[in-house]
């Protein structure tokens, strides 16, 4: 069986479907992965894309891999790490999630984005009000970079 921690140069004849499944299961045991992430990781290790795809579809059918489950976990993890909805949606799409999976995960999540924005803002800047335009702009850029919409944080800048 191939060592999961080392990249190996295997010929197509040397590949065993059980090895691919074992590697995929090891990745999934550590954390949820999107189908695209799993496909990319396995492609680095196993050159037979067709055999990799067969094993991936088997994992999906057995519900051992689920993009929807990954989307839900990813959303909650990133939200509680201080990122806003726009950044999270962008990151989800980069990981190969469909618009339906993204929309469903946001619909099912019970997250108050204004409250999350306030927590992030206060952690970064404290209770001191920004008095100069330059400082307000800097704070607004930070919140935008974190992926929050203006509706979530403008009141915190005391611009309104």
PDB file of C-alpha atoms in Angstrom:
ATOM      1  CA  UNK A   1       0.000   0.000   0.000  1.00  0.00           C
ATOM      2  CA  UNK A   2       1.423   3.450  -0.833  1.00  0.00           C
ATOM      3  CA  UNK A   3       2.552   5.674   1.991  1.00  0.00           C
ATOM      4  CA  UNK A   4      -0.058   8.411   2.369  1.00  0.00           C
ATOM      5  CA  UNK A   5       2.476  11.050   3.380  1.00  0.00           C
ATOM      6  CA  UNK A   6       4.828  10.666   0.439  1.00  0.00           C
ATOM      7  CA  UNK A   7       4.215  11.496  -3.184  1.00  0.00           C
ATOM      8  CA  UNK A   8       5.064   8.499  -5.284  1.00  0.00           C
ATOM      9  CA  UNK A   9       5.559   8.059  -8.988  1.00  0.00           C
ATOM     10  CA  UNK A  10       3.261   5.196  -9.813  1.00  0.00           C
ATOM     11  CA  UNK A  11       2.603   3.843 -13.250  1.00  0.00           C
ATOM     12  CA  UNK A  12      -0.990   3.222 -14.229  1.00  0.00           C
ATOM     13  CA  UNK A  13      -0.384  -0.542 -13.920  1.00  0.00           C
ATOM     14  CA  UNK A  14       0.808  -0.214 -10.301  1.00  0.00           C
ATOM     15  CA  UNK A  15      -2.378   1.467  -9.088  1.00  0.00           C
ATOM     16  CA  UNK A  16      -4.767  -0.523  -6.962  1.00  0.00           C
ATOM     17  CA  UNK A  17      -8.301   0.906  -6.478  1.00  0.00           C
ATOM     18  CA  UNK A  18      -8.090  -0.020  -2.796  1.00  0.00           C
ATOM     19  CA  UNK A  19      -5.020   2.226  -2.455  1.00  0.00           C
ATOM     20  CA  UNK A  20      -6.912   5.165  -3.932  1.00  0.00           C
ATOM     21  CA  UNK A  21      -9.848   4.567  -1.600  1.00  0.00           C
ATOM     22  CA  UNK A  22      -7.505   4.218   1.376  1.00  0.00           C
ATOM     23  CA  UNK A  23      -5.833   7.548   0.568  1.00  0.00           C
ATOM     24  CA  UNK A  24      -9.175   9.266   0.080  1.00  0.00           C
ATOM     25  CA  UNK A  25     -10.487   7.891   3.359  1.00  0.00           C
ATOM     26  CA  UNK A  26      -7.356   9.135   5.144  1.00  0.00           C
ATOM     27  CA  UNK A  27      -7.937  12.639   3.781  1.00  0.00           C
ATOM     28  CA  UNK A  28     -11.593  12.524   4.827  1.00  0.00           C
ATOM     29  CA  UNK A  29     -10.716  11.209   8.280  1.00  0.00           C
ATOM     30  CA  UNK A  30      -8.698  14.358   8.952  1.00  0.00           C
ATOM     31  CA  UNK A  31     -11.375  16.811   7.779  1.00  0.00           C
ATOM     32  CA  UNK A  32     -14.192  17.183   5.280  1.00  0.00           C
ATOM     33  CA  UNK A  33     -13.019  17.851   1.720  1.00  0.00           C
ATOM     34  CA  UNK A  34     -14.914  19.077  -1.306  1.00  0.00           C
ATOM     35  CA  UNK A  35     -14.975  16.690  -4.235  1.00  0.00           C
ATOM     36  CA  UNK A  36     -12.644  19.017  -6.164  1.00  0.00           C
ATOM     37  CA  UNK A  37     -10.119  19.160  -3.313  1.00  0.00           C
ATOM     38  CA  UNK A  38     -10.131  15.396  -2.965  1.00  0.00           C
ATOM     39  CA  UNK A  39      -9.790  14.922  -6.723  1.00  0.00           C
ATOM     40  CA  UNK A  40      -6.805  17.294  -6.830  1.00  0.00           C
ATOM     41  CA  UNK A  41      -5.044  15.635  -3.903  1.00  0.00           C
ATOM     42  CA  UNK A  42      -5.540  12.161  -5.320  1.00  0.00           C
ATOM     43  CA  UNK A  43      -4.480  13.247  -8.829  1.00  0.00           C
ATOM     44  CA  UNK A  44      -1.083  14.289  -7.451  1.00  0.00           C
ATOM     45  CA  UNK A  45      -0.575  10.777  -6.163  1.00  0.00           C
ATOM     46  CA  UNK A  46      -2.335   8.589  -8.734  1.00  0.00           C
ATOM     47  CA  UNK A  47      -1.969   9.253 -12.494  1.00  0.00           C
ATOM     48  CA  UNK A  48      -5.049   7.269 -13.569  1.00  0.00           C
ATOM     49  CA  UNK A  49      -7.771   9.936 -13.501  1.00  0.00           C
ATOM     50  CA  UNK A  50     -10.486   7.491 -14.513  1.00  0.00           C
ATOM     51  CA  UNK A  51      -9.723   5.113 -11.659  1.00  0.00           C
ATOM     52  CA  UNK A  52      -9.597   8.031  -9.207  1.00  0.00           C
ATOM     53  CA  UNK A  53     -12.961   9.277 -10.449  1.00  0.00           C
ATOM     54  CA  UNK A  54     -14.567   5.850 -10.018  1.00  0.00           C
ATOM     55  CA  UNK A  55     -13.408   5.721  -6.393  1.00  0.00           C
ATOM     56  CA  UNK A  56     -14.570   9.282  -5.745  1.00  0.00           C
ATOM     57  CA  UNK A  57     -18.036   8.551  -7.110  1.00  0.00           C
ATOM     58  CA  UNK A  58     -18.176   5.462  -4.922  1.00  0.00           C
ATOM     59  CA  UNK A  59     -17.390   7.582  -1.853  1.00  0.00           C
ATOM     60  CA  UNK A  60     -20.123  10.047  -2.838  1.00  0.00           C
ATOM     61  CA  UNK A  61     -22.667   7.235  -3.317  1.00  0.00           C
ATOM     62  CA  UNK A  62     -21.769   5.828   0.093  1.00  0.00           C
ATOM     63  CA  UNK A  63     -22.181   9.319   1.553  1.00  0.00           C
ATOM     64  CA  UNK A  64     -18.623   9.290   2.863  1.00  0.00           C
ATOM     65  CA  UNK A  65     -17.936  12.445   0.862  1.00  0.00           C
ATOM     66  CA  UNK A  66     -20.521  15.195   0.588  1.00  0.00           C
ATOM     67  CA  UNK A  67     -20.038  18.655  -0.869  1.00  0.00           C
ATOM     68  CA  UNK A  68     -23.090  19.844   1.056  1.00  0.00           C
ATOM     69  CA  UNK A  69     -21.675  18.616   4.362  1.00  0.00           C
ATOM     70  CA  UNK A  70     -18.332  20.203   3.478  1.00  0.00           C
ATOM     71  CA  UNK A  71     -20.088  23.500   2.664  1.00  0.00           C
ATOM     72  CA  UNK A  72     -21.918  23.557   6.004  1.00  0.00           C
ATOM     73  CA  UNK A  73     -18.759  22.826   7.990  1.00  0.00           C
ATOM     74  CA  UNK A  74     -16.674  25.274   5.976  1.00  0.00           C
ATOM     75  CA  UNK A  75     -19.235  28.062   6.433  1.00  0.00           C
ATOM     76  CA  UNK A  76     -19.439  27.654  10.196  1.00  0.00           C
ATOM     77  CA  UNK A  77     -15.690  27.318  10.601  1.00  0.00           C
ATOM     78  CA  UNK A  78     -14.907  30.411   8.537  1.00  0.00           C
ATOM     79  CA  UNK A  79     -17.699  32.481  10.115  1.00  0.00           C
ATOM     80  CA  UNK A  80     -16.417  31.793  13.605  1.00  0.00           C
ATOM     81  CA  UNK A  81     -12.883  32.576  12.460  1.00  0.00           C
ATOM     82  CA  UNK A  82     -14.051  36.115  11.698  1.00  0.00           C
ATOM     83  CA  UNK A  83     -14.826  36.086   7.990  1.00  0.00           C
ATOM     84  CA  UNK A  84     -17.924  37.575   6.397  1.00  0.00           C
ATOM     85  CA  UNK A  85     -20.362  36.076   3.910  1.00  0.00           C
ATOM     86  CA  UNK A  86     -18.829  37.529   0.744  1.00  0.00           C
ATOM     87  CA  UNK A  87     -15.349  36.150   1.493  1.00  0.00           C
ATOM     88  CA  UNK A  88     -16.747  32.788   2.564  1.00  0.00           C
ATOM     89  CA  UNK A  89     -18.817  32.464  -0.628  1.00  0.00           C
ATOM     90  CA  UNK A  90     -15.775  33.292  -2.732  1.00  0.00           C
ATOM     91  CA  UNK A  91     -13.638  30.742  -0.884  1.00  0.00           C
ATOM     92  CA  UNK A  92     -16.347  28.089  -1.261  1.00  0.00           C
ATOM     93  CA  UNK A  93     -16.483  28.592  -5.016  1.00  0.00           C
ATOM     94  CA  UNK A  94     -12.689  28.327  -5.215  1.00  0.00           C
ATOM     95  CA  UNK A  95     -12.982  24.936  -3.550  1.00  0.00           C
ATOM     96  CA  UNK A  96     -15.327  23.750  -6.275  1.00  0.00           C
ATOM     97  CA  UNK A  97     -18.684  23.998  -4.549  1.00  0.00           C
ATOM     98  CA  UNK A  98     -21.728  24.604  -6.701  1.00  0.00           C
ATOM     99  CA  UNK A  99     -23.854  27.711  -6.298  1.00  0.00           C
ATOM    100  CA  UNK A 100     -26.652  25.454  -5.025  1.00  0.00           C
ATOM    101  CA  UNK A 101     -24.453  23.973  -2.280  1.00  0.00           C
ATOM    102  CA  UNK A 102     -23.284  27.456  -1.279  1.00  0.00           C
ATOM    103  CA  UNK A 103     -26.812  28.887  -1.218  1.00  0.00           C
ATOM    104  CA  UNK A 104     -28.186  25.914   0.714  1.00  0.00           C
ATOM    105  CA  UNK A 105     -25.477  26.104   3.354  1.00  0.00           C
ATOM    106  CA  UNK A 106     -26.094  29.834   3.873  1.00  0.00           C
ATOM    107  CA  UNK A 107     -29.852  29.301   4.012  1.00  0.00           C
ATOM    108  CA  UNK A 108     -29.505  26.592   6.660  1.00  0.00           C
ATOM    109  CA  UNK A 109     -26.912  28.428   8.774  1.00  0.00           C
ATOM    110  CA  UNK A 110     -28.244  30.501  11.629  1.00  0.00           C
ATOM    111  CA  UNK A 111     -25.626  33.263  11.607  1.00  0.00           C
ATOM    112  CA  UNK A 112     -26.241  36.886  12.539  1.00  0.00           C
ATOM    113  CA  UNK A 113     -23.729  38.563  10.209  1.00  0.00           C
ATOM    114  CA  UNK A 114     -24.111  41.989  11.823  1.00  0.00           C
ATOM    115  CA  UNK A 115     -23.258  40.484  15.208  1.00  0.00           C
ATOM    116  CA  UNK A 116     -20.281  38.591  13.728  1.00  0.00           C
ATOM    117  CA  UNK A 117     -19.066  41.840  12.109  1.00  0.00           C
ATOM    118  CA  UNK A 118     -19.348  43.663  15.424  1.00  0.00           C
ATOM    119  CA  UNK A 119     -17.352  40.971  17.223  1.00  0.00           C
ATOM    120  CA  UNK A 120     -14.610  41.057  14.573  1.00  0.00           C
ATOM    121  CA  UNK A 121     -14.555  44.862  14.593  1.00  0.00           C
ATOM    122  CA  UNK A 122     -14.332  45.129  18.379  1.00  0.00           C
ATOM    123  CA  UNK A 123     -11.643  42.474  18.593  1.00  0.00           C
ATOM    124  CA  UNK A 124      -9.511  44.331  16.059  1.00  0.00           C
ATOM    125  CA  UNK A 125     -10.195  47.968  16.992  1.00  0.00           C
ATOM    126  CA  UNK A 126     -11.672  47.957  20.498  1.00  0.00           C
ATOM    127  CA  UNK A 127     -14.249  50.451  21.724  1.00  0.00           C
ATOM    128  CA  UNK A 128     -12.394  53.593  20.671  1.00  0.00           C
ATOM    129  CA  UNK A 129     -14.246  55.479  17.960  1.00  0.00           C
ATOM    130  CA  UNK A 130     -12.456  56.431  14.777  1.00  0.00           C
ATOM    131  CA  UNK A 131     -12.438  60.219  14.571  1.00  0.00           C
ATOM    132  CA  UNK A 132     -10.479  60.836  11.372  1.00  0.00           C
ATOM    133  CA  UNK A 133     -11.607  59.914   7.882  1.00  0.00           C
ATOM    134  CA  UNK A 134      -8.309  58.118   7.215  1.00  0.00           C
ATOM    135  CA  UNK A 135      -8.827  55.837  10.212  1.00  0.00           C
ATOM    136  CA  UNK A 136     -12.469  55.190   9.298  1.00  0.00           C
ATOM    137  CA  UNK A 137     -11.368  54.256   5.781  1.00  0.00           C
ATOM    138  CA  UNK A 138      -8.722  51.894   7.135  1.00  0.00           C
ATOM    139  CA  UNK A 139     -11.291  50.177   9.332  1.00  0.00           C
ATOM    140  CA  UNK A 140     -13.794  49.924   6.493  1.00  0.00           C
ATOM    141  CA  UNK A 141     -11.146  48.355   4.228  1.00  0.00           C
ATOM    142  CA  UNK A 142     -10.369  45.806   6.933  1.00  0.00           C
ATOM    143  CA  UNK A 143     -14.029  44.831   7.229  1.00  0.00           C
ATOM    144  CA  UNK A 144     -14.388  44.640   3.436  1.00  0.00           C
ATOM    145  CA  UNK A 145     -11.285  42.450   3.213  1.00  0.00           C
ATOM    146  CA  UNK A 146     -12.811  40.152   5.808  1.00  0.00           C
ATOM    147  CA  UNK A 147     -15.859  39.819   3.538  1.00  0.00           C
ATOM    148  CA  UNK A 148     -18.505  41.803   5.363  1.00  0.00           C
ATOM    149  CA  UNK A 149     -21.091  43.885   3.568  1.00  0.00           C
ATOM    150  CA  UNK A 150     -21.350  47.586   4.432  1.00  0.00           C
ATOM    151  CA  UNK A 151     -24.735  46.957   6.045  1.00  0.00           C
ATOM    152  CA  UNK A 152     -22.959  44.782   8.615  1.00  0.00           C
ATOM    153  CA  UNK A 153     -20.380  47.305   9.814  1.00  0.00           C
ATOM    154  CA  UNK A 154     -21.111  50.904   8.748  1.00  0.00           C
ATOM    155  CA  UNK A 155     -22.865  51.700  12.019  1.00  0.00           C
ATOM    156  CA  UNK A 156     -19.685  50.632  13.833  1.00  0.00           C
ATOM    157  CA  UNK A 157     -17.711  53.364  12.061  1.00  0.00           C
ATOM    158  CA  UNK A 158     -20.227  55.947  13.298  1.00  0.00           C
ATOM    159  CA  UNK A 159     -20.508  57.366   9.799  1.00  0.00           C
ATOM    160  CA  UNK A 160     -24.248  57.006   9.585  1.00  0.00           C
TER     161      UNK A 160
END
